[in-house]
Amino acid sequence: MFRRAFWFTAGAAAGVWATTKVNRQLKKLTPESLAAQAADKAVEAGHRLKDFALDVKAGMSQREDELNDALGLHQDPDRPDNVTALPGPRRLRAIQNDKTTHSKFSYDRNEDH
């Protein structure tokens, strides 16, 4: 008699446990639950993407400072937003326009169209 009562109780406990597990899984598969899970994953992905972008921005800034130091470009505190001051323009010799080298007939590429 005790043997039957033991197995009956064990079977009932297993049935309750299995029913609870199945109900939890079914609740996870409802549209509202799936939408909430997707939203949580999207928020998590957004945080990861933001952290990645901040890391990239910090790396870019560090590399830009290294390149500016290597090239001798320095920050000018008088410029707004710390725009990098570039060296002055180079003086290039102007090409002289000699009219004697032109032929008396000129060809306009656009006149054929």
XYZ file of C-alpha atoms in Angstrom:
113
model
C 0.000 0.000 0.000
C 2.794 2.405 0.853
C 4.489 1.497 -2.373
C 1.437 2.547 -4.399
C 1.075 5.772 -2.421
C 4.755 6.578 -3.060
C 4.488 6.069 -6.817
C 1.184 7.907 -6.970
C 2.745 10.884 -5.186
C 5.879 10.719 -7.361
C 3.734 10.614 -10.532
C 1.586 13.515 -9.380
C 4.698 15.592 -8.550
C 6.230 14.798 -11.956
C 2.977 15.778 -13.664
C 2.809 19.089 -11.805
C 6.466 19.784 -12.584
C 6.022 18.961 -16.310
C 2.824 21.020 -16.545
C 4.556 24.007 -14.943
C 7.508 23.731 -17.347
C 5.236 23.484 -20.393
C 3.148 26.461 -19.271
C 6.285 28.586 -18.757
C 7.511 27.707 -22.248
C 4.118 28.496 -23.761
C 4.088 31.890 -22.031
C 7.514 32.607 -23.522
C 6.103 31.950 -26.998
C 3.169 34.368 -26.804
C 3.378 37.340 -29.203
C 3.657 39.836 -26.339
C 6.503 37.905 -24.753
C 8.310 37.521 -28.081
C 7.918 41.252 -28.741
C 9.312 42.072 -25.299
C 12.253 39.724 -25.851
C 12.957 41.287 -29.239
C 12.790 44.782 -27.736
C 15.193 43.774 -24.974
C 17.614 42.322 -27.516
C 17.353 45.487 -29.640
C 18.093 47.700 -26.653
C 21.038 45.503 -25.711
C 22.346 45.625 -29.290
C 21.933 49.405 -29.278
C 24.002 49.693 -26.113
C 26.701 47.498 -27.606
C 26.695 49.543 -30.808
C 26.931 52.773 -28.822
C 29.871 51.402 -26.830
C 31.555 50.327 -30.080
C 31.015 53.770 -31.628
C 32.466 55.472 -28.555
C 35.500 53.165 -28.676
C 35.989 53.907 -32.375
C 35.658 57.650 -31.753
C 38.219 57.507 -28.930
C 40.598 55.523 -31.148
C 40.128 57.970 -34.006
C 40.851 60.904 -31.730
C 43.954 59.235 -30.342
C 45.218 58.355 -33.827
C 44.481 61.866 -35.079
C 46.544 63.299 -32.212
C 49.392 60.913 -33.053
C 49.285 61.915 -36.724
C 49.092 65.620 -35.871
C 52.161 65.245 -33.645
C 54.000 63.300 -36.345
C 53.155 65.886 -39.010
C 53.844 68.869 -36.790
C 50.276 70.094 -36.845
C 49.288 71.649 -33.566
C 46.003 72.736 -32.066
C 45.371 76.488 -32.157
C 43.392 77.504 -29.040
C 42.048 80.618 -30.815
C 40.204 78.538 -33.398
C 36.634 77.455 -32.632
C 35.953 73.763 -31.898
C 39.707 73.105 -31.769
C 39.984 72.933 -35.556
C 43.469 71.762 -36.482
C 45.645 74.590 -37.769
C 47.226 73.687 -41.081
C 50.526 75.102 -42.284
C 50.391 78.207 -44.433
C 49.826 77.918 -48.183
C 52.820 77.235 -50.403
C 53.829 79.813 -52.903
C 53.638 78.373 -56.372
C 55.108 80.086 -59.364
C 52.358 81.100 -61.737
C 52.542 79.675 -65.230
C 52.835 82.483 -67.668
C 50.228 82.638 -70.381
C 52.172 83.147 -73.576
C 49.825 84.092 -76.413
C 52.424 83.512 -79.092
C 52.288 79.749 -78.662
C 48.563 79.523 -79.530
C 47.594 78.772 -83.074
C 45.188 81.075 -84.828
C 42.603 78.270 -85.000
C 41.201 77.107 -81.707
C 39.303 73.938 -81.241
C 36.302 74.005 -78.930
C 35.391 70.519 -77.842
C 31.843 71.551 -77.081
C 31.010 72.988 -80.485
C 30.516 69.515 -81.994
C 27.652 68.670 -79.659
